[in-house]
Amino acid sequence: LAWQGRIVPAIRAGMTVIATIISAASGQAIQKMKFGRMPRVGANFNLESGELVTAQRITVGKPAPGKFISPVDIFVAPAPSRTED
């Protein structure tokens, strides 16, 4: 981030995204997860269980009154397996 031509590390350091991981198939929450930056649709990552998943849809809600943090939901599906022949 730049402000008047200077980097602002204090703002940049606090940009952690806390998201609820939700199964796209069942609609049930799986776990909460922290990301250093907002993940993109199609990004692969591992759950606590070790399962590799792909982000299918990301929704950002409105913060509750008086709050700053917006709720983030990431709908995931199992990642396609990569088999090499």
JSON list of C-alpha atoms in Angstrom, two decimals:
[
{"chain": "A", "resi": 1, "resn": "LEU", "atom": "CA", "xyz": [0.00, 0.00, 0.00]},
{"chain": "A", "resi": 2, "resn": "ALA", "atom": "CA", "xyz": [1.25, 3.43, -0.82]},
{"chain": "A", "resi": 3, "resn": "TRP", "atom": "CA", "xyz": [0.28, 6.68, 0.82]},
{"chain": "A", "resi": 4, "resn": "GLN", "atom": "CA", "xyz": [1.85, 9.84, -0.57]},
{"chain": "A", "resi": 5, "resn": "GLY", "atom": "CA", "xyz": [4.50, 7.77, -2.25]},
{"chain": "A", "resi": 6, "resn": "ARG", "atom": "CA", "xyz": [5.53, 5.86, 0.90]},
{"chain": "A", "resi": 7, "resn": "ILE", "atom": "CA", "xyz": [4.95, 2.26, 1.94]},
{"chain": "A", "resi": 8, "resn": "VAL", "atom": "CA", "xyz": [2.77, 1.93, 5.05]},
{"chain": "A", "resi": 9, "resn": "PRO", "atom": "CA", "xyz": [3.85, -1.33, 6.78]},
{"chain": "A", "resi": 10, "resn": "ALA", "atom": "CA", "xyz": [1.50, -0.93, 9.77]},
{"chain": "A", "resi": 11, "resn": "ILE", "atom": "CA", "xyz": [-1.58, -1.13, 7.55]},
{"chain": "A", "resi": 12, "resn": "ARG", "atom": "CA", "xyz": [-0.11, -3.89, 5.40]},
{"chain": "A", "resi": 13, "resn": "ALA", "atom": "CA", "xyz": [0.75, -6.09, 8.39]},
{"chain": "A", "resi": 14, "resn": "GLY", "atom": "CA", "xyz": [-2.84, -6.16, 9.66]},
{"chain": "A", "resi": 15, "resn": "MET", "atom": "CA", "xyz": [-4.44, -7.51, 6.49]},
{"chain": "A", "resi": 16, "resn": "THR", "atom": "CA", "xyz": [-5.02, -11.08, 7.71]},
{"chain": "A", "resi": 17, "resn": "VAL", "atom": "CA", "xyz": [-8.25, -12.63, 6.42]},
{"chain": "A", "resi": 18, "resn": "ILE", "atom": "CA", "xyz": [-10.13, -14.97, 8.77]},
{"chain": "A", "resi": 19, "resn": "ALA", "atom": "CA", "xyz": [-12.53, -17.11, 6.75]},
{"chain": "A", "resi": 20, "resn": "THR", "atom": "CA", "xyz": [-15.06, -19.84, 7.40]},
{"chain": "A", "resi": 21, "resn": "ILE", "atom": "CA", "xyz": [-14.43, -22.82, 5.12]},
{"chain": "A", "resi": 22, "resn": "ILE", "atom": "CA", "xyz": [-17.73, -24.31, 3.91]},
{"chain": "A", "resi": 23, "resn": "SER", "atom": "CA", "xyz": [-18.34, -27.50, 1.91]},
{"chain": "A", "resi": 24, "resn": "ALA", "atom": "CA", "xyz": [-19.86, -26.58, -1.46]},
{"chain": "A", "resi": 25, "resn": "ALA", "atom": "CA", "xyz": [-21.65, -29.95, -1.60]},
{"chain": "A", "resi": 26, "resn": "SER", "atom": "CA", "xyz": [-23.34, -29.93, 1.82]},
{"chain": "A", "resi": 27, "resn": "GLY", "atom": "CA", "xyz": [-23.28, -26.24, 2.78]},
{"chain": "A", "resi": 28, "resn": "GLN", "atom": "CA", "xyz": [-21.92, -27.07, 6.23]},
{"chain": "A", "resi": 29, "resn": "ALA", "atom": "CA", "xyz": [-19.03, -25.20, 7.84]},
{"chain": "A", "resi": 30, "resn": "ILE", "atom": "CA", "xyz": [-15.86, -27.31, 7.99]},
{"chain": "A", "resi": 31, "resn": "GLN", "atom": "CA", "xyz": [-13.40, -25.07, 9.85]},
{"chain": "A", "resi": 32, "resn": "LYS", "atom": "CA", "xyz": [-12.09, -21.52, 10.28]},
{"chain": "A", "resi": 33, "resn": "MET", "atom": "CA", "xyz": [-8.82, -20.58, 8.63]},
{"chain": "A", "resi": 34, "resn": "LYS", "atom": "CA", "xyz": [-6.47, -17.57, 8.47]},
{"chain": "A", "resi": 35, "resn": "PHE", "atom": "CA", "xyz": [-5.01, -16.33, 5.19]},
{"chain": "A", "resi": 36, "resn": "GLY", "atom": "CA", "xyz": [-2.30, -13.71, 4.71]},
{"chain": "A", "resi": 37, "resn": "ARG", "atom": "CA", "xyz": [-4.34, -12.26, 1.85]},
{"chain": "A", "resi": 38, "resn": "MET", "atom": "CA", "xyz": [-7.71, -12.91, 0.23]},
{"chain": "A", "resi": 39, "resn": "PRO", "atom": "CA", "xyz": [-7.55, -16.23, -1.66]},
{"chain": "A", "resi": 40, "resn": "ARG", "atom": "CA", "xyz": [-8.78, -16.36, -5.25]},
{"chain": "A", "resi": 41, "resn": "VAL", "atom": "CA", "xyz": [-11.39, -18.65, -6.72]},
{"chain": "A", "resi": 42, "resn": "GLY", "atom": "CA", "xyz": [-9.58, -21.76, -7.96]},
{"chain": "A", "resi": 43, "resn": "ALA", "atom": "CA", "xyz": [-6.87, -21.59, -5.30]},
{"chain": "A", "resi": 44, "resn": "ASN", "atom": "CA", "xyz": [-5.88, -24.92, -3.73]},
{"chain": "A", "resi": 45, "resn": "PHE", "atom": "CA", "xyz": [-5.06, -25.31, -0.05]},
{"chain": "A", "resi": 46, "resn": "ASN", "atom": "CA", "xyz": [-4.97, -28.01, 2.62]},
{"chain": "A", "resi": 47, "resn": "LEU", "atom": "CA", "xyz": [-7.49, -28.31, 5.44]},
{"chain": "A", "resi": 48, "resn": "GLU", "atom": "CA", "xyz": [-6.47, -29.30, 8.99]},
{"chain": "A", "resi": 49, "resn": "SER", "atom": "CA", "xyz": [-7.43, -32.88, 8.08]},
{"chain": "A", "resi": 50, "resn": "GLY", "atom": "CA", "xyz": [-4.83, -32.83, 5.29]},
{"chain": "A", "resi": 51, "resn": "GLU", "atom": "CA", "xyz": [-7.44, -32.88, 2.51]},
{"chain": "A", "resi": 52, "resn": "LEU", "atom": "CA", "xyz": [-6.55, -30.81, -0.57]},
{"chain": "A", "resi": 53, "resn": "VAL", "atom": "CA", "xyz": [-9.47, -28.56, -1.59]},
{"chain": "A", "resi": 54, "resn": "THR", "atom": "CA", "xyz": [-10.19, -25.92, -4.22]},
{"chain": "A", "resi": 55, "resn": "ALA", "atom": "CA", "xyz": [-12.01, -22.65, -3.55]},
{"chain": "A", "resi": 56, "resn": "GLN", "atom": "CA", "xyz": [-15.19, -22.65, -5.66]},
{"chain": "A", "resi": 57, "resn": "ARG", "atom": "CA", "xyz": [-16.85, -19.43, -4.44]},
{"chain": "A", "resi": 58, "resn": "ILE", "atom": "CA", "xyz": [-15.90, -16.65, -2.02]},
{"chain": "A", "resi": 59, "resn": "THR", "atom": "CA", "xyz": [-18.46, -14.39, -0.37]},
{"chain": "A", "resi": 60, "resn": "VAL", "atom": "CA", "xyz": [-17.74, -11.32, 1.74]},
{"chain": "A", "resi": 61, "resn": "GLY", "atom": "CA", "xyz": [-20.58, -10.18, 4.00]},
{"chain": "A", "resi": 62, "resn": "LYS", "atom": "CA", "xyz": [-21.29, -6.89, 5.70]},
{"chain": "A", "resi": 63, "resn": "PRO", "atom": "CA", "xyz": [-19.74, -6.33, 9.12]},
{"chain": "A", "resi": 64, "resn": "ALA", "atom": "CA", "xyz": [-22.01, -6.33, 12.16]},
{"chain": "A", "resi": 65, "resn": "PRO", "atom": "CA", "xyz": [-22.95, -2.87, 13.48]},
{"chain": "A", "resi": 66, "resn": "GLY", "atom": "CA", "xyz": [-20.01, -1.38, 15.36]},
{"chain": "A", "resi": 67, "resn": "LYS", "atom": "CA", "xyz": [-17.58, -4.00, 14.02]},
{"chain": "A", "resi": 68, "resn": "PHE", "atom": "CA", "xyz": [-14.78, -3.64, 11.50]},
{"chain": "A", "resi": 69, "resn": "ILE", "atom": "CA", "xyz": [-14.25, -7.25, 10.40]},
{"chain": "A", "resi": 70, "resn": "SER", "atom": "CA", "xyz": [-16.39, -8.54, 7.52]},
{"chain": "A", "resi": 71, "resn": "PRO", "atom": "CA", "xyz": [-17.38, -12.21, 7.54]},
{"chain": "A", "resi": 72, "resn": "VAL", "atom": "CA", "xyz": [-15.73, -14.17, 4.72]},
{"chain": "A", "resi": 73, "resn": "ASP", "atom": "CA", "xyz": [-17.06, -17.54, 3.55]},
{"chain": "A", "resi": 74, "resn": "ILE", "atom": "CA", "xyz": [-15.07, -19.77, 1.21]},
{"chain": "A", "resi": 75, "resn": "PHE", "atom": "CA", "xyz": [-16.99, -22.61, -0.44]},
{"chain": "A", "resi": 76, "resn": "VAL", "atom": "CA", "xyz": [-14.67, -25.49, -1.27]},
{"chain": "A", "resi": 77, "resn": "ALA", "atom": "CA", "xyz": [-14.76, -28.79, -3.13]},
{"chain": "A", "resi": 78, "resn": "PRO", "atom": "CA", "xyz": [-12.17, -31.58, -3.16]},
{"chain": "A", "resi": 79, "resn": "ALA", "atom": "CA", "xyz": [-9.33, -30.73, -5.53]},
{"chain": "A", "resi": 80, "resn": "PRO", "atom": "CA", "xyz": [-8.99, -32.94, -8.60]},
{"chain": "A", "resi": 81, "resn": "SER", "atom": "CA", "xyz": [-6.30, -35.52, -8.05]},
{"chain": "A", "resi": 82, "resn": "ARG", "atom": "CA", "xyz": [-3.19, -35.20, -10.14]},
{"chain": "A", "resi": 83, "resn": "THR", "atom": "CA", "xyz": [-2.01, -38.54, -11.37]},
{"chain": "A", "resi": 84, "resn": "GLU", "atom": "CA", "xyz": [1.09, -38.80, -13.47]},
{"chain": "A", "resi": 85, "resn": "ASP", "atom": "CA", "xyz": [1.46, -41.71, -15.85]}
]
